[in-house]
Coordinates of N, CA and C and ligand atoms in Angstrom, one line a residue:
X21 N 0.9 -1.2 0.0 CA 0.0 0.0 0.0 C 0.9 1.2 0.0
X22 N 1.4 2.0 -0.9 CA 1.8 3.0 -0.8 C 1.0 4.6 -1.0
X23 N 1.3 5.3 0.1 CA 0.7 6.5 0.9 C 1.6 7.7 0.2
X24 N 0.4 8.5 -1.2 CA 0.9 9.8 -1.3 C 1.8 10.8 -0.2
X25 N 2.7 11.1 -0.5 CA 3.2 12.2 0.0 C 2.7 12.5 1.2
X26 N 2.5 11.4 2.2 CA 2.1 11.5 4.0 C 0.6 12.3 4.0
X27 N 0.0 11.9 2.7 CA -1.3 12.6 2.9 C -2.0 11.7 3.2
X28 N -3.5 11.6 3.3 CA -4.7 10.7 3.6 C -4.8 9.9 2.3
X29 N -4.4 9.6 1.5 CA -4.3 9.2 0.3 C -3.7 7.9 -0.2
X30 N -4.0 6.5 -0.1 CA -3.6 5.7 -0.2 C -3.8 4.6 -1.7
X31 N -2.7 4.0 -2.3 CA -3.0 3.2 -3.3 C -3.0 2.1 -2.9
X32 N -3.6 1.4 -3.3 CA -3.6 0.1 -3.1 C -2.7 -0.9 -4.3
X33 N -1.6 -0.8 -4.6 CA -1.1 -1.7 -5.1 C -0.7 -2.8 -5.2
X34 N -1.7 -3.9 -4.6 CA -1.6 -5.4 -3.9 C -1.8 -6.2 -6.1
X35 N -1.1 -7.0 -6.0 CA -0.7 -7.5 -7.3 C -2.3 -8.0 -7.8
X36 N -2.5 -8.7 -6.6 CA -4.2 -9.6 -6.9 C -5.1 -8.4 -7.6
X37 N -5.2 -7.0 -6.6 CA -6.2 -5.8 -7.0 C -5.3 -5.4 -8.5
X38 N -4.3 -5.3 -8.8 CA -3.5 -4.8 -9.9 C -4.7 -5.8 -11.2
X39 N -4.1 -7.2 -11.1 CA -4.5 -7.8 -12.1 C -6.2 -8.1 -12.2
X40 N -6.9 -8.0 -11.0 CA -8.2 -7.6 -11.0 C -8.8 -6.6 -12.5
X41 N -7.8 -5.3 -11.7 CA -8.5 -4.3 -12.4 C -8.4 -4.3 -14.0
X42 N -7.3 -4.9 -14.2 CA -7.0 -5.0 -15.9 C -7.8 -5.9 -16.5
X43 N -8.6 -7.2 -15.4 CA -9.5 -7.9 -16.4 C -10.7 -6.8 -16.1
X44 N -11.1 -6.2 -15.1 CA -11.9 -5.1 -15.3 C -12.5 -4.4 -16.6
X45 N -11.1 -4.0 -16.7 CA -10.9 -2.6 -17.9 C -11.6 -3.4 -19.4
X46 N -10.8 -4.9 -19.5 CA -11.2 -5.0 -20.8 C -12.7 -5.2 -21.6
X47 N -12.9 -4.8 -22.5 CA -14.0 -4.5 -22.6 C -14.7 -5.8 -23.2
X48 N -13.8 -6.6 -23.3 CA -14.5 -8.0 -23.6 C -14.9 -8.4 -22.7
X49 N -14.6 -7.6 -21.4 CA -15.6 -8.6 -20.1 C -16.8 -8.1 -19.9
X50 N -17.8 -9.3 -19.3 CA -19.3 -9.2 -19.6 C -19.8 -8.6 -18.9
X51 N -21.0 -8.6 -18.5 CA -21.5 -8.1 -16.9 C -21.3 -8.6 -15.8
X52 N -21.6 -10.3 -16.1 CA -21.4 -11.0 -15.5 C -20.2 -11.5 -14.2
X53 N -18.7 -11.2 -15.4 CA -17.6 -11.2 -14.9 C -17.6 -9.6 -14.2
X54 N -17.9 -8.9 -14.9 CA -17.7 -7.5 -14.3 C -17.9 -7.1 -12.9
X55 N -19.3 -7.6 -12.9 CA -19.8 -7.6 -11.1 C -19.0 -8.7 -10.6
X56 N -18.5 -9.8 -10.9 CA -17.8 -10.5 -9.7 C -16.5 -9.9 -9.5
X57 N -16.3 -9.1 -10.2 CA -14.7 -8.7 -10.1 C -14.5 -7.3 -9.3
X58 N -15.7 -6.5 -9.8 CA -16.0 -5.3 -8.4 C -16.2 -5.8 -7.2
X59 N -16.8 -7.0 -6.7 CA -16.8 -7.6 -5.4 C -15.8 -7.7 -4.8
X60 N -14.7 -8.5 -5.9 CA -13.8 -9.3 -5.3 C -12.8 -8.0 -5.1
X61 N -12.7 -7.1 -6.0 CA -12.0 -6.1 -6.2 C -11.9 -4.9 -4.7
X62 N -13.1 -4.7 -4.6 CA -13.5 -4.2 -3.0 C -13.3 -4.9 -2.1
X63 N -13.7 -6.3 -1.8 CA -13.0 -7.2 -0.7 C -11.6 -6.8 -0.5
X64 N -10.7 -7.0 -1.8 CA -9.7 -6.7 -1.1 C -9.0 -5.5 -0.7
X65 N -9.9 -4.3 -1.7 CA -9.3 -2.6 -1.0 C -10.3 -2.9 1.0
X66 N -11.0 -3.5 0.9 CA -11.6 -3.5 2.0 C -10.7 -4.1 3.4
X67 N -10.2 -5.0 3.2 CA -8.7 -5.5 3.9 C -7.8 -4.8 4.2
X68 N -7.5 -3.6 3.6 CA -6.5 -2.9 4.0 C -6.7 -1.5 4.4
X69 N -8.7 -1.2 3.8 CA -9.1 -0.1 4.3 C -9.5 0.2 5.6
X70 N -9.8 -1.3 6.5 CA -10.2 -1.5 7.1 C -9.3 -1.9 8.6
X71 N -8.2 -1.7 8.0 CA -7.2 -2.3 8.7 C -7.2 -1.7 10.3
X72 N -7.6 -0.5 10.7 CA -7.9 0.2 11.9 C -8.8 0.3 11.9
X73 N -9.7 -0.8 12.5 CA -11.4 -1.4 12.9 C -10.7 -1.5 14.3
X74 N -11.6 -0.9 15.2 CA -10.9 -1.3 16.9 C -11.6 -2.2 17.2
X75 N -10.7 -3.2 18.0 CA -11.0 -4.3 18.8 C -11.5 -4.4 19.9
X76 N -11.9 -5.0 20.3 CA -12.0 -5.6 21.8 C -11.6 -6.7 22.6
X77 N -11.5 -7.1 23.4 CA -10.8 -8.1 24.1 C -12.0 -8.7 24.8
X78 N -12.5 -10.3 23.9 CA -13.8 -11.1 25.0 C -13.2 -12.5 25.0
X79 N -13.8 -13.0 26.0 CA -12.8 -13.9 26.5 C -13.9 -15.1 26.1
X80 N -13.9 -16.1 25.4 CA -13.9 -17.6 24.6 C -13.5 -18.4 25.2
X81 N -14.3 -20.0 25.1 CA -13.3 -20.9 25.6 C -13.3 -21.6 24.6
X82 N -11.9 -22.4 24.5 CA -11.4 -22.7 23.1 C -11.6 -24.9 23.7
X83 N -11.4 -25.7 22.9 CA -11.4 -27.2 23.4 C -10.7 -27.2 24.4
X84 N -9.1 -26.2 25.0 CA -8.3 -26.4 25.8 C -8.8 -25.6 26.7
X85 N -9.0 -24.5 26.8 CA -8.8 -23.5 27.7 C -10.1 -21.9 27.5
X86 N -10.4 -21.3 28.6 CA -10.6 -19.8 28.4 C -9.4 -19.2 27.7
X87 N -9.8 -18.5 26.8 CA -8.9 -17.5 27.1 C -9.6 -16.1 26.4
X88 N -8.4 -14.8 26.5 CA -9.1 -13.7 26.4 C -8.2 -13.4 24.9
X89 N -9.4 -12.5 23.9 CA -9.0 -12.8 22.4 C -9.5 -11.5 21.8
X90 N -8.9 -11.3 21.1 CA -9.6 -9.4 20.1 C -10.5 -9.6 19.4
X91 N -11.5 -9.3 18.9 CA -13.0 -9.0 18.4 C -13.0 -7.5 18.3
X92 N -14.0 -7.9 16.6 CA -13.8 -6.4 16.3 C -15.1 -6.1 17.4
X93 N -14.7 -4.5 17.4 CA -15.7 -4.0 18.5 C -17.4 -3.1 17.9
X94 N -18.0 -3.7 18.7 CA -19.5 -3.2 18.2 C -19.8 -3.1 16.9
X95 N -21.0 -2.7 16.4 CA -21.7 -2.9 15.2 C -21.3 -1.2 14.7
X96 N -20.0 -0.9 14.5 CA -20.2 1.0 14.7 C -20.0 0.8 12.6
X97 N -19.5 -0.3 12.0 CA -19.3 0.3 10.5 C -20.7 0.6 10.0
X98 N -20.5 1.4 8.5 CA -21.7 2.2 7.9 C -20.6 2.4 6.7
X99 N -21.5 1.4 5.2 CA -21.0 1.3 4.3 C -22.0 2.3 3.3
X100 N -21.4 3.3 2.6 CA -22.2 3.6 1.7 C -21.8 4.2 0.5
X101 N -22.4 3.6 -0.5 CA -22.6 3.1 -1.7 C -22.9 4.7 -2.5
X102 N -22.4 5.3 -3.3 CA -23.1 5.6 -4.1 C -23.4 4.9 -5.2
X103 N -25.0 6.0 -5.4 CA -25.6 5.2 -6.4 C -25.3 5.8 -8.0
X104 N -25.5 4.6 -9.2 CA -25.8 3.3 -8.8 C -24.3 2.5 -8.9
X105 N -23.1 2.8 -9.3 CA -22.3 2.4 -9.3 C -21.8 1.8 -8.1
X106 N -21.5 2.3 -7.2 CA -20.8 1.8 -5.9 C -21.5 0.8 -5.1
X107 N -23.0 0.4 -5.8 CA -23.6 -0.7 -5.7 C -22.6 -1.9 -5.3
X108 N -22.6 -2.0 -6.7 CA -21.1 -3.4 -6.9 C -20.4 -3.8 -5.8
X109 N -20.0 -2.7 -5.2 CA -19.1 -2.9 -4.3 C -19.3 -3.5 -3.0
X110 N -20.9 -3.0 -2.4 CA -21.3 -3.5 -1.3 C -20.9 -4.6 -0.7
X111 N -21.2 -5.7 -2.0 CA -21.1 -7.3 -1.1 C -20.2 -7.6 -0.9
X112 N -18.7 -6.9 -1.5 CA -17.2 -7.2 -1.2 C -17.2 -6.9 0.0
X113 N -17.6 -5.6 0.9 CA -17.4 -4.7 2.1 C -18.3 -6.3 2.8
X114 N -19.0 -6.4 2.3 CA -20.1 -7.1 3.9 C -19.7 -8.5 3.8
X115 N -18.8 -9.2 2.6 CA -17.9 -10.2 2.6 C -17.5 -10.4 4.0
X116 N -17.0 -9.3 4.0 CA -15.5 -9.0 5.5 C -16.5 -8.5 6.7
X117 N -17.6 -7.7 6.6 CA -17.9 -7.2 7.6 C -19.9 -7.2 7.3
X118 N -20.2 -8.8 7.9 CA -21.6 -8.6 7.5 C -22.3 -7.9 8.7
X119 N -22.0 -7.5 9.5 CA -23.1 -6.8 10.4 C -23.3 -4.9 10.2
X120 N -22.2 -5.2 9.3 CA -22.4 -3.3 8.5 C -23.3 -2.7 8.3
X121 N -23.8 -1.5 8.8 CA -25.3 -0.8 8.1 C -24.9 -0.2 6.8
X122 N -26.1 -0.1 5.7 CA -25.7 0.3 4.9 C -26.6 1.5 4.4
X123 N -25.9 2.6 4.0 CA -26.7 3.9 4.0 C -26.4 4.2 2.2
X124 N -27.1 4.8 1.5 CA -27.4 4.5 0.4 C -27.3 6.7 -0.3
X125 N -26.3 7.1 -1.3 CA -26.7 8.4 -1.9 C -26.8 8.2 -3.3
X126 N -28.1 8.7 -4.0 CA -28.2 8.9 -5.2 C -27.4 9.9 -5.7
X127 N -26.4 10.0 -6.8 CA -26.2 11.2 -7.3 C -26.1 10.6 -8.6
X128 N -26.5 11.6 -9.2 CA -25.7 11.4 -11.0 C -25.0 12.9 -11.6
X129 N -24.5 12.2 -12.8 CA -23.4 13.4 -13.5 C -24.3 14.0 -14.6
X130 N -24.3 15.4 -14.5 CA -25.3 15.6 -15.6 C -24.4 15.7 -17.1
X131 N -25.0 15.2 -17.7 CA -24.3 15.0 -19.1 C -23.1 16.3 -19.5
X132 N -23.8 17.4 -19.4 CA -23.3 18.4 -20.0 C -22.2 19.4 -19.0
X133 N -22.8 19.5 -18.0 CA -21.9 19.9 -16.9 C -20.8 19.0 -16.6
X134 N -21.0 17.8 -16.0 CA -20.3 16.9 -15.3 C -20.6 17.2 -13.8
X135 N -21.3 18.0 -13.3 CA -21.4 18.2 -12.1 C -22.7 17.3 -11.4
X136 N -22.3 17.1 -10.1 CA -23.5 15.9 -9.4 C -24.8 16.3 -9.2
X137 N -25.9 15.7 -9.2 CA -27.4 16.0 -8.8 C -27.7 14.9 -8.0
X138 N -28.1 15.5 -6.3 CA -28.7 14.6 -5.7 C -30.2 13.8 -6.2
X139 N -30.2 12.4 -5.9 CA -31.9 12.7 -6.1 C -32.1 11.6 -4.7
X140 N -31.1 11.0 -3.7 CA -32.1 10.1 -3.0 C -30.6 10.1 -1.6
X141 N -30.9 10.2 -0.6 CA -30.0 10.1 0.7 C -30.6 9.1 1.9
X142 N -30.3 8.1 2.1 CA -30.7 7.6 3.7 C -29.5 7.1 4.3
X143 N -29.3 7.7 5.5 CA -27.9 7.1 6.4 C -28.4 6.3 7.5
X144 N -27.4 5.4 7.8 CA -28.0 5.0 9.1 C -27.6 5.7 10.3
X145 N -28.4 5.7 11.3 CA -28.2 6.3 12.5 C -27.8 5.6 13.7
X146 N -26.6 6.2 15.2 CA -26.7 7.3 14.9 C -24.8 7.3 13.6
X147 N -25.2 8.3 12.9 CA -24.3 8.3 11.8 C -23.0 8.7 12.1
X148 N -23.5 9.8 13.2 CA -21.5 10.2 14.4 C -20.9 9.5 14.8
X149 N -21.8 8.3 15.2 CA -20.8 7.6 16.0 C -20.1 6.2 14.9
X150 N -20.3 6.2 13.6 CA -19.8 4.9 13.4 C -18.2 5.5 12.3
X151 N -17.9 4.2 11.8 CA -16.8 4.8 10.8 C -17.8 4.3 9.9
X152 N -17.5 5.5 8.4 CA -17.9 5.4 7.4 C -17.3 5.0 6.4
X153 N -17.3 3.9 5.3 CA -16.8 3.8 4.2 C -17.2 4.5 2.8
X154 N -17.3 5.2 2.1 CA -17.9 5.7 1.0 C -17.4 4.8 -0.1
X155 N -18.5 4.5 -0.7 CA -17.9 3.6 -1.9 C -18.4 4.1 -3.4
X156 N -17.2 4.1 -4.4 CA -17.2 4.3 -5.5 C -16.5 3.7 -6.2
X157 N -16.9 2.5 -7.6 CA -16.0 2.5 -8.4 C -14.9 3.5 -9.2
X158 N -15.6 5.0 -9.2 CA -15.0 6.0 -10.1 C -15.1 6.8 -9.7
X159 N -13.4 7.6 -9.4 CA -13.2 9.2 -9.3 C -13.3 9.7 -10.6
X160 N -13.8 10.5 -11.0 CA -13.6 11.3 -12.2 C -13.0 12.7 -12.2
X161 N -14.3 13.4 -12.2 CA -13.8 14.8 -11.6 C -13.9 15.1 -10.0
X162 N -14.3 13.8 -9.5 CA -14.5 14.2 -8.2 C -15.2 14.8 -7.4
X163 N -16.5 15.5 -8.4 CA -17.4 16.1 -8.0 C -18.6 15.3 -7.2
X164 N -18.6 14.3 -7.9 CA -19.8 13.3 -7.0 C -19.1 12.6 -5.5
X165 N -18.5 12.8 -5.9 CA -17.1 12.0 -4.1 C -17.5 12.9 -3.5
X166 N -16.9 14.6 -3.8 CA -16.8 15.6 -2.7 C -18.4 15.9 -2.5
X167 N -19.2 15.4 -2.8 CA -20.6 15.8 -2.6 C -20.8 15.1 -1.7
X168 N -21.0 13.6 -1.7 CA -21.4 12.6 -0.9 C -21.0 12.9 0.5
X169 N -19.8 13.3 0.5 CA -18.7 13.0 1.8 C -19.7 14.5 2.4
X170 N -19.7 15.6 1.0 CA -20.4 17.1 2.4 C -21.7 16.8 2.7
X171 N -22.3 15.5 1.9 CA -23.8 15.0 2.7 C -23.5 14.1 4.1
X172 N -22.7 13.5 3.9 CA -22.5 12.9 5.0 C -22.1 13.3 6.0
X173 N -21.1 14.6 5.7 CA -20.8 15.6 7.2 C -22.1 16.1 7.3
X174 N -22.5 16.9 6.9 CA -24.1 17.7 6.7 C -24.5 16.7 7.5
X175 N -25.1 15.4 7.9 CA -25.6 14.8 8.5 C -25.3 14.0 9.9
X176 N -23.8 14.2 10.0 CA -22.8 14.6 11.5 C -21.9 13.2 11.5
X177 N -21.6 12.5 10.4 CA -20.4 11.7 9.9 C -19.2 12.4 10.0
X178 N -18.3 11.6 10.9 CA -16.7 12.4 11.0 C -15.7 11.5 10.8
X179 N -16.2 10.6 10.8 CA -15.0 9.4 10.9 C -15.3 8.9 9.1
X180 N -15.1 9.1 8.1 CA -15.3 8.8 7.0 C -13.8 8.6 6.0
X181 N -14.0 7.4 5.4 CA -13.1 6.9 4.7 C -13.4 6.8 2.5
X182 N -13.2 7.1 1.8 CA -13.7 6.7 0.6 C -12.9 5.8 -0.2
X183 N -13.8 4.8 -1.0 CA -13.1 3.8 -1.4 C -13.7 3.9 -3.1
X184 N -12.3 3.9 -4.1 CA -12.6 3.9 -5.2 C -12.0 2.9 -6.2
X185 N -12.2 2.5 -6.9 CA -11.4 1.4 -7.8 C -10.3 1.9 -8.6
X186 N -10.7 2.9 -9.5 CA -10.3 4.1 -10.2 C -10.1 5.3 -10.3
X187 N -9.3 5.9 -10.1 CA -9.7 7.4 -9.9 C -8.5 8.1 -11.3
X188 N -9.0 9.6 -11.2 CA -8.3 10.1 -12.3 C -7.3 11.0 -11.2
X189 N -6.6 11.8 -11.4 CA -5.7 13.0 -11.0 C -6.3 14.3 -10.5
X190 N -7.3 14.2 -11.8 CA -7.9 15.6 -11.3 C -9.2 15.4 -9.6
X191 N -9.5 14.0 -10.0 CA -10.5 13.5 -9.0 C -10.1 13.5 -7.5
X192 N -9.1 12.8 -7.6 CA -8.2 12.6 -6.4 C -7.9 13.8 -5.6
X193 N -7.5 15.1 -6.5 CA -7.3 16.3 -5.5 C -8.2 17.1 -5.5
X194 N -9.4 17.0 -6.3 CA -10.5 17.8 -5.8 C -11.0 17.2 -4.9
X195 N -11.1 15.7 -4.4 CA -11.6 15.5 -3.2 C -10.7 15.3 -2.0
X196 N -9.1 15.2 -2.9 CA -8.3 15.2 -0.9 C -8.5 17.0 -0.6
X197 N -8.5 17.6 -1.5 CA -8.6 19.3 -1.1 C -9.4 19.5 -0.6
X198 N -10.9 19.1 -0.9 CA -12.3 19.8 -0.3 C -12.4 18.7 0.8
X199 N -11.9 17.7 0.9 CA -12.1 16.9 2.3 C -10.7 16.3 2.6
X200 N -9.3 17.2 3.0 CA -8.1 16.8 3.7 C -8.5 15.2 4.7
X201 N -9.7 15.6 5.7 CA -9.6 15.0 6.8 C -10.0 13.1 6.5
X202 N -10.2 13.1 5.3 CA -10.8 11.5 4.9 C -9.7 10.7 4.6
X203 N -10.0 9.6 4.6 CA -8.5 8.7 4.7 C -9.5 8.3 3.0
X204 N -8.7 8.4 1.8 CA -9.0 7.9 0.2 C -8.5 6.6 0.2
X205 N -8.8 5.7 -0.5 CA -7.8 4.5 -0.9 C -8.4 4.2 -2.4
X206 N -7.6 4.1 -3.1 CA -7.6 4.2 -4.8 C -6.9 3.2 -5.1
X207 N -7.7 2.4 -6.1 CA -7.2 0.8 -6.2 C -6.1 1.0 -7.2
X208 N -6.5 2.1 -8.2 CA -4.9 2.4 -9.4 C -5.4 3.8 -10.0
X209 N -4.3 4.6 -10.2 CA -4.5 6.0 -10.3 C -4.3 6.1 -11.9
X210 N -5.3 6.6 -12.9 CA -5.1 6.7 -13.8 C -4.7 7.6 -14.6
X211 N -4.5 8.0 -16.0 CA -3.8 9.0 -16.6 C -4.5 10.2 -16.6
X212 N -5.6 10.6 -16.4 CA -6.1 11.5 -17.2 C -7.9 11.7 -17.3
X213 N -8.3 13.0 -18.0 CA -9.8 12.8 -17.9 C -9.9 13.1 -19.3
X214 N -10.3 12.5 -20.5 CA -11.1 13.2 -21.7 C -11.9 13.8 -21.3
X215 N -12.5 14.4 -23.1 CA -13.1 16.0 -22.8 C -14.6 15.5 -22.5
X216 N -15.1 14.4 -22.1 CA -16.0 14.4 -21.5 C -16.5 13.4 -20.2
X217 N -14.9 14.0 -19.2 CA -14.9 13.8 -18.1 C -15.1 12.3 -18.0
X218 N -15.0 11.3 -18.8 CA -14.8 10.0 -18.3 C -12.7 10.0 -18.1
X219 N -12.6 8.5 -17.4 CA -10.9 8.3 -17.4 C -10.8 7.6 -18.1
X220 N -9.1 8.3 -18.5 CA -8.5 7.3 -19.5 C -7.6 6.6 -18.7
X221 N -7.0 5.6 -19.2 CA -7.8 4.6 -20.3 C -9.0 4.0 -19.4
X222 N -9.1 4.1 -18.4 CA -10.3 3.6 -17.1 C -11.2 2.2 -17.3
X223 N -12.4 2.2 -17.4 CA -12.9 1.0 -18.2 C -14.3 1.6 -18.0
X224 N -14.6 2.9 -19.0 CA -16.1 3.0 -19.7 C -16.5 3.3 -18.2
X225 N -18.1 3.2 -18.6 CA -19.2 3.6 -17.7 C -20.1 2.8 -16.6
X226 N -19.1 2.6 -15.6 CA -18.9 1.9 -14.8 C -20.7 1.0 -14.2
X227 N -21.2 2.0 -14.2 CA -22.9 1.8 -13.4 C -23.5 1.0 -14.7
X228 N -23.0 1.2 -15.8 CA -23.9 0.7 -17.2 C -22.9 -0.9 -17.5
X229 N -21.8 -0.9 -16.9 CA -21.1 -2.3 -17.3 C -21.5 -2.8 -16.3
X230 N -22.3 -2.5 -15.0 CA -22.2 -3.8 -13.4 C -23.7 -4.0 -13.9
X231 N -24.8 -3.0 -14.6 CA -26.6 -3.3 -14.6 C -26.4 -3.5 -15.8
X232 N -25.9 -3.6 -16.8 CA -25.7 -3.9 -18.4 C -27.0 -2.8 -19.1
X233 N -26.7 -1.6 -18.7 CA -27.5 -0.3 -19.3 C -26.8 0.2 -20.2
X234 N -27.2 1.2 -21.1 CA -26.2 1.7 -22.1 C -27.1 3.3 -21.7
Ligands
LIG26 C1 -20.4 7.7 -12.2 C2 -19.5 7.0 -11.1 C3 -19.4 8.1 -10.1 C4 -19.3 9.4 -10.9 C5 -17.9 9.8 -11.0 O1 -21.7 7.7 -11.8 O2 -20.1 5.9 -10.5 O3 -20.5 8.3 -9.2 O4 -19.8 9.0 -12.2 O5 -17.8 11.0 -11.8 P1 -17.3 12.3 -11.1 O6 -16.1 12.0 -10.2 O7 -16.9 13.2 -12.3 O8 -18.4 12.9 -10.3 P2 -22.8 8.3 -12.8 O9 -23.1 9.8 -12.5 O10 -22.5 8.0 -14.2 O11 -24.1 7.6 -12.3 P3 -24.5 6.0 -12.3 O12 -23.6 5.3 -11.3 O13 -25.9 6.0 -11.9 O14 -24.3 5.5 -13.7
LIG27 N1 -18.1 7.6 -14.5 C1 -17.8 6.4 -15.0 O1 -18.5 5.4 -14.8 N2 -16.7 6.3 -15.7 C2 -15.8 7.3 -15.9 O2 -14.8 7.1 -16.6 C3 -16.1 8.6 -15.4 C4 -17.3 8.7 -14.6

């Protein structure tokens, strides 16, 4: 996992997530493959996003003996998805962590702008006290990330983490800028945005390859 420049900003360069993403990208893969590979793909940014989940210490008795053992502590995670892309990702998060609540934001990119439009928010409560994961297959311009994350403060989320598959350059610092305080983890940082805000080389339109929409 190497960590931008001591910022909140982490890649995930684990070889498995490397070679994930490139059967990802190609466009000869189906839906079918597509959605198992965003699962699997999030399972594993989720392993190392997760990696400071606090424990607790409850004591078990094992065939030999009591003894006293770490457990992650209370039900405090809160996984949320934007929609509809970061769908996909869910079942990888709850893979590792099924007692997770899951809070759910609509946004989309409007064609011509590129900028986000809410249409749907529910978090679970209370929403201060848990860590949050924000899930996205795609940073682009970053404008739909840095929304989510000011819905989720707006709503008294402090402990927030975002998790992306892809992100572009320009995405990455408009949302470490407008939210320093979030820990990012980006599965592979890509070159660039064409002039109509998708990434290059990236892999297309992420929500339309996991529901097979065009
Ligand atoms: C995609 C993607 C992100 C957003 C990224 O969603 O899943 O939410 O675009 O772009 P940005 O960083 O420039 O905001 P889209 O708006 O296409 O909606 P969809 O998931 O419903 O297809
Ligand atoms: N949303 C996507 O799904 N893909 C991109 O490349 C950019 C935004």
């Amino acid at each position: 996992m190497e960590n931008i420049k001591n910022s909140n900003v982490f890649i995930l360069d684990h070889p498995l997530i490397q070679h994930k993403i490139s059967l990802l990208r190609d466009s000869n893969t189906g839906t079918n493959e597509f959605r198992k590979l965003i699962e699997e793909i999030a399972m594993l940014m989720g392993y190392e996003a997760l990696r400071d989940l606090p424990l607790k210490e409850v004591e078990i008795e094992t065939p030999i003996e009591k003894c006293v053992t770490p457990m992650i502590a209370g039900k405090k995670l809160a996984i949320v998805p934007i929609l509809r892309a970061g769908l996909g990702m869910v079942g990888g998060i709850l893979n590792l962590v099924p007692t997770a609540k899951v809070g759910h934001i609509g946004l989309y990119r409007d064609h011509e702008t590129h900028e986000p439009h809410e249409y749907y928010c529910k978090l679970p409560e209370p929403i201060d006290q848990r860590t949050i994961v924000v899930l996205d297959p795609m940073l682009a311009t970053g404008g739909s990330g840095a929304e989510a994350v000011d819905f989720i403060k707006q709503h008294g989320g402090k402990n927030i983490k975002f998790m992306c598959i892809i992100a572009a350059p320009e995405g990455l610092k408009r949302l470490s800028e407008a939210h320093p305080d979030i820990q990012i983890f980006v599965g592979h940082l890509d070159r660039c945005l064409n002039e109509d805000a998708y990434i290059c080389p990236g892999l297309g339109d992420a929500g339309d390859r996991i529901f097979g929409t065009k």
